[in-house]
């Protein structure tokens, strides 16, 4: 049985752990050193291997000392059981262009590890990318969107983008004002530039940043019609 951890609990745990890692009187960082946090604070070993699982979307793994992981070494596919407190990421994430993806995946696996400490009955878990072009089985969808995966994603977002860091980043790039969004996900080009700068500063993807801003109430929602009529100048009163 999964020990459910609420978003409020995850937020509080992550902020407290980061304060302990950085030092109580340390200034708010521009971005979180997730590699240092995982290795130095969680005392976790991080390895990079070439995954050889049947599912190519499996890109991260948290070992529990029981479940095997298929990897490719020296041209051969072998199954390896990694001990608890070992995070294994697919080697392709080391590419410079995958840095934001790698950081979020590492935070996700750290979330699994923290959850496993809270609930020792938790099993080893994979982190998958989501391929929009692929049809997933019901079992795969249930696993991908299970409570444990939601918790791990929430841990990652809370570790990489804790509230104090987000407030400082919004202050730096937009004077602390909420960013306007039209409908659910449409931004004016000027706000997209700000979001891209914020994402680069935090070391996260554009999408991860927008989801986090929305969750923290840092977006100011407007009607999509306003954008179409007032910004794009389509439709509206033509008289």
CSV table of C-alpha atoms in Angstrom, one decimal:
chain,number,residue,atom,x,y,z
A,1,UNK,CA,0.0,0.0,0.0
A,2,UNK,CA,1.3,3.5,-1.0
A,3,UNK,CA,1.8,5.9,1.9
A,4,UNK,CA,0.2,9.0,0.5
A,5,UNK,CA,2.1,12.2,1.0
A,6,UNK,CA,0.2,15.4,0.3
A,7,UNK,CA,1.6,18.3,-1.7
A,8,UNK,CA,1.7,20.5,1.4
A,9,UNK,CA,3.8,17.8,3.2
A,10,UNK,CA,6.1,17.5,0.2
A,11,UNK,CA,6.6,21.3,0.0
A,12,UNK,CA,7.4,21.5,3.7
A,13,UNK,CA,9.7,18.6,3.7
A,14,UNK,CA,11.6,19.8,0.7
A,15,UNK,CA,12.1,23.4,2.0
A,16,UNK,CA,13.3,22.0,5.4
A,17,UNK,CA,15.7,19.6,3.8
A,18,UNK,CA,17.1,22.3,1.5
A,19,UNK,CA,17.6,24.7,4.4
A,20,UNK,CA,19.5,22.0,6.3
A,21,UNK,CA,21.6,21.2,3.3
A,22,UNK,CA,22.4,24.8,2.5
A,23,UNK,CA,22.7,26.0,6.1
A,24,UNK,CA,20.0,27.9,8.0
A,25,UNK,CA,21.5,31.3,7.3
A,26,UNK,CA,22.6,30.7,3.7
A,27,UNK,CA,21.2,33.2,1.1
A,28,UNK,CA,18.5,32.0,-1.3
A,29,UNK,CA,20.3,30.4,-4.3
A,30,UNK,CA,19.7,31.3,-7.9
A,31,UNK,CA,19.2,27.6,-8.6
A,32,UNK,CA,19.3,24.5,-6.5
A,33,UNK,CA,22.3,22.2,-6.7
A,34,UNK,CA,20.3,19.0,-7.1
A,35,UNK,CA,23.4,16.9,-7.7
A,36,UNK,CA,25.1,18.1,-4.5
A,37,UNK,CA,21.8,17.7,-2.5
A,38,UNK,CA,21.3,14.1,-3.7
A,39,UNK,CA,24.9,13.1,-3.1
A,40,UNK,CA,25.8,15.1,0.0
A,41,UNK,CA,22.6,15.4,1.9
A,42,UNK,CA,20.7,12.3,0.9
A,43,UNK,CA,24.0,10.4,0.8
A,44,UNK,CA,22.9,8.7,-2.4
A,45,UNK,CA,25.1,7.2,-5.1
A,46,UNK,CA,24.3,8.5,-8.6
A,47,UNK,CA,25.3,6.3,-11.6
A,48,UNK,CA,24.9,6.7,-15.3
A,49,UNK,CA,24.3,3.6,-17.4
A,50,UNK,CA,23.0,2.7,-20.9
A,51,UNK,CA,19.5,1.4,-20.2
A,52,UNK,CA,18.5,-1.8,-22.1
A,53,UNK,CA,14.9,-2.1,-20.9
A,54,UNK,CA,12.2,-3.1,-23.4
A,55,UNK,CA,10.6,0.3,-22.8
A,56,UNK,CA,12.9,3.0,-24.3
A,57,UNK,CA,11.1,5.7,-22.2
A,58,UNK,CA,12.5,4.4,-19.0
A,59,UNK,CA,15.3,6.9,-18.2
A,60,UNK,CA,15.7,6.8,-14.4
A,61,UNK,CA,15.7,4.1,-11.7
A,62,UNK,CA,15.8,4.1,-7.9
A,63,UNK,CA,17.3,0.9,-6.6
A,64,UNK,CA,15.9,-1.0,-3.6
A,65,UNK,CA,18.3,-3.9,-3.5
A,66,UNK,CA,15.7,-6.3,-5.0
A,67,UNK,CA,14.5,-5.2,-8.4
A,68,UNK,CA,16.9,-5.7,-11.3
A,69,UNK,CA,17.6,-3.1,-14.1
A,70,UNK,CA,18.6,-4.2,-17.6
A,71,UNK,CA,21.7,-2.2,-18.8
A,72,UNK,CA,24.1,-2.5,-21.6
A,73,UNK,CA,27.8,-2.9,-20.8
A,74,UNK,CA,30.6,-3.8,-23.2
A,75,UNK,CA,28.1,-4.7,-25.9
A,76,UNK,CA,26.2,-7.1,-23.6
A,77,UNK,CA,22.8,-6.8,-21.9
A,78,UNK,CA,22.9,-7.7,-18.2
A,79,UNK,CA,20.5,-7.4,-15.3
A,80,UNK,CA,21.9,-5.6,-12.3
A,81,UNK,CA,20.4,-5.3,-8.8
A,82,UNK,CA,21.4,-1.9,-7.4
A,83,UNK,CA,21.3,-1.3,-3.7
A,84,UNK,CA,19.1,1.1,-1.8
A,85,UNK,CA,20.2,4.7,-2.0
A,86,UNK,CA,21.4,4.2,-5.6
A,87,UNK,CA,20.0,6.3,-8.4
A,88,UNK,CA,20.7,5.2,-12.0
A,89,UNK,CA,20.0,7.5,-14.9
A,90,UNK,CA,20.3,6.8,-18.6
A,91,UNK,CA,23.6,7.9,-19.9
A,92,UNK,CA,22.1,10.0,-22.7
A,93,UNK,CA,20.9,12.5,-20.1
A,94,UNK,CA,24.5,13.6,-19.7
A,95,UNK,CA,24.3,15.4,-23.1
A,96,UNK,CA,24.5,19.2,-22.5
A,97,UNK,CA,21.1,19.8,-24.2
A,98,UNK,CA,19.4,17.4,-21.8
A,99,UNK,CA,20.6,19.1,-18.6
A,100,UNK,CA,17.2,20.4,-17.5
A,101,UNK,CA,15.7,17.0,-18.3
A,102,UNK,CA,18.5,15.3,-16.3
A,103,UNK,CA,18.0,17.6,-13.3
A,104,UNK,CA,14.3,17.0,-13.2
A,105,UNK,CA,14.8,13.2,-13.6
A,106,UNK,CA,17.3,13.2,-10.8
A,107,UNK,CA,14.9,15.2,-8.6
A,108,UNK,CA,12.2,12.7,-9.5
A,109,UNK,CA,14.3,9.7,-8.4
A,110,UNK,CA,15.3,11.5,-5.3
A,111,UNK,CA,11.6,11.9,-4.6
A,112,UNK,CA,11.2,8.1,-4.9
A,113,UNK,CA,14.1,7.6,-2.5
A,114,UNK,CA,12.6,9.9,0.1
A,115,UNK,CA,9.2,8.2,-0.4
A,116,UNK,CA,10.8,4.8,0.1
A,117,UNK,CA,12.4,6.1,3.4
A,118,UNK,CA,8.9,7.3,4.5
A,119,UNK,CA,7.3,4.0,3.4
A,120,UNK,CA,9.8,1.1,3.4
A,121,UNK,CA,7.4,-1.1,1.6
A,122,UNK,CA,7.7,1.0,-1.6
A,123,UNK,CA,9.3,-0.8,-4.5
A,124,UNK,CA,12.0,0.3,-6.9
A,125,UNK,CA,10.6,2.7,-9.5
A,126,UNK,CA,11.4,3.8,-13.0
A,127,UNK,CA,11.0,7.3,-14.3
A,128,UNK,CA,9.6,7.4,-17.9
A,129,UNK,CA,9.4,10.1,-20.5
A,130,UNK,CA,6.0,10.4,-22.0
A,131,UNK,CA,5.9,9.8,-25.8
A,132,UNK,CA,2.9,11.6,-27.2
A,133,UNK,CA,3.1,9.5,-30.4
A,134,UNK,CA,2.9,6.2,-28.6
A,135,UNK,CA,-0.2,4.2,-27.5
A,136,UNK,CA,0.3,3.0,-23.9
A,137,UNK,CA,-1.4,0.0,-22.4
A,138,UNK,CA,-3.7,0.5,-19.4
A,139,UNK,CA,-1.2,-1.1,-17.1
A,140,UNK,CA,1.5,1.3,-18.3
A,141,UNK,CA,-0.8,4.3,-17.9
A,142,UNK,CA,-1.7,3.3,-14.4
A,143,UNK,CA,1.9,2.9,-13.5
A,144,UNK,CA,3.0,6.2,-15.1
A,145,UNK,CA,0.3,8.2,-13.5
A,146,UNK,CA,0.2,6.4,-10.2
A,147,UNK,CA,0.3,8.1,-6.9
A,148,UNK,CA,3.9,7.3,-6.4
A,149,UNK,CA,4.8,8.9,-9.8
A,150,UNK,CA,2.8,12.0,-8.9
A,151,UNK,CA,4.6,12.2,-5.5
A,152,UNK,CA,8.0,11.8,-7.2
A,153,UNK,CA,7.2,14.6,-9.7
A,154,UNK,CA,6.0,16.8,-6.9
A,155,UNK,CA,9.2,16.2,-4.9
A,156,UNK,CA,11.2,17.1,-8.0
A,157,UNK,CA,9.4,20.3,-8.6
A,158,UNK,CA,9.6,21.2,-4.9
A,159,UNK,CA,13.3,20.5,-4.7
A,160,UNK,CA,14.3,22.3,-8.0
A,161,UNK,CA,11.8,25.2,-7.6
A,162,UNK,CA,11.1,25.7,-3.9
A,163,UNK,CA,8.8,28.6,-3.0
A,164,UNK,CA,11.6,31.0,-1.7
A,165,UNK,CA,13.6,30.5,-4.9
A,166,UNK,CA,10.5,31.0,-7.1
A,167,UNK,CA,9.6,34.2,-5.3
A,168,UNK,CA,13.1,35.6,-5.8
A,169,UNK,CA,13.2,34.5,-9.4
A,170,UNK,CA,9.9,36.1,-10.2
A,171,UNK,CA,11.1,39.3,-8.4
A,172,UNK,CA,14.3,39.3,-10.5
A,173,UNK,CA,12.7,38.8,-13.9
A,174,UNK,CA,9.2,40.3,-13.5
A,175,UNK,CA,9.4,42.6,-10.5
A,176,UNK,CA,7.5,40.0,-8.4
A,177,UNK,CA,4.3,40.5,-10.5
A,178,UNK,CA,2.3,37.5,-11.6
A,179,UNK,CA,2.7,36.6,-15.2
A,180,UNK,CA,-0.4,36.9,-17.4
A,181,UNK,CA,-1.6,33.7,-19.1
A,182,UNK,CA,-4.4,33.5,-21.6
A,183,UNK,CA,-6.7,30.5,-21.2
A,184,UNK,CA,-4.7,27.7,-19.8
A,185,UNK,CA,-1.4,27.8,-21.6
A,186,UNK,CA,-1.1,30.7,-24.0
A,187,UNK,CA,1.5,33.4,-23.3
A,188,UNK,CA,2.3,36.6,-25.1
A,189,UNK,CA,5.8,36.5,-26.7
A,190,UNK,CA,7.1,39.1,-24.2
A,191,UNK,CA,6.1,36.8,-21.3
A,192,UNK,CA,7.6,33.8,-23.1
A,193,UNK,CA,11.0,35.6,-23.1
A,194,UNK,CA,10.7,36.1,-19.4
A,195,UNK,CA,9.7,32.5,-18.8
A,196,UNK,CA,12.6,31.3,-20.9
A,197,UNK,CA,15.0,33.4,-18.8
A,198,UNK,CA,13.5,32.2,-15.6
A,199,UNK,CA,13.7,28.5,-16.7
A,200,UNK,CA,17.4,29.0,-17.7
A,201,UNK,CA,18.2,30.6,-14.4
A,202,UNK,CA,16.5,27.8,-12.4
A,203,UNK,CA,17.9,25.0,-14.6
A,204,UNK,CA,14.5,23.6,-15.5
A,205,UNK,CA,12.4,23.2,-18.6
A,206,UNK,CA,9.9,25.7,-19.8
A,207,UNK,CA,7.1,23.3,-19.3
A,208,UNK,CA,8.2,22.4,-15.7
A,209,UNK,CA,8.4,26.0,-14.8
A,210,UNK,CA,4.9,26.9,-16.2
A,211,UNK,CA,3.4,23.9,-14.2
A,212,UNK,CA,5.2,25.1,-11.0
A,213,UNK,CA,4.1,28.7,-11.5
A,214,UNK,CA,0.5,27.6,-12.0
A,215,UNK,CA,0.6,25.5,-8.9
A,216,UNK,CA,2.0,28.3,-6.8
A,217,UNK,CA,-0.6,30.8,-8.1
A,218,UNK,CA,2.0,32.9,-9.8
A,219,UNK,CA,0.1,33.2,-13.1
A,220,UNK,CA,-2.6,35.8,-13.7
A,221,UNK,CA,-5.2,34.2,-15.9
A,222,UNK,CA,-7.0,36.1,-18.6
A,223,UNK,CA,-9.6,35.2,-21.2
A,224,UNK,CA,-8.2,33.7,-24.4
A,225,UNK,CA,-10.6,36.0,-26.3
A,226,UNK,CA,-8.7,39.0,-24.9
A,227,UNK,CA,-5.5,37.7,-26.4
A,228,UNK,CA,-7.1,36.9,-29.8
A,229,UNK,CA,-8.9,40.3,-30.0
A,230,UNK,CA,-6.6,42.7,-28.2
A,231,UNK,CA,-3.1,41.3,-28.9
A,232,UNK,CA,-3.6,39.5,-32.2
A,233,UNK,CA,-6.3,41.9,-33.4
A,234,UNK,CA,-8.5,39.2,-34.9
A,235,UNK,CA,-12.3,39.3,-34.7
A,236,UNK,CA,-14.0,41.7,-32.1
A,237,UNK,CA,-15.8,44.8,-33.1
A,238,UNK,CA,-14.9,45.6,-36.7
A,239,UNK,CA,-17.3,48.6,-37.1
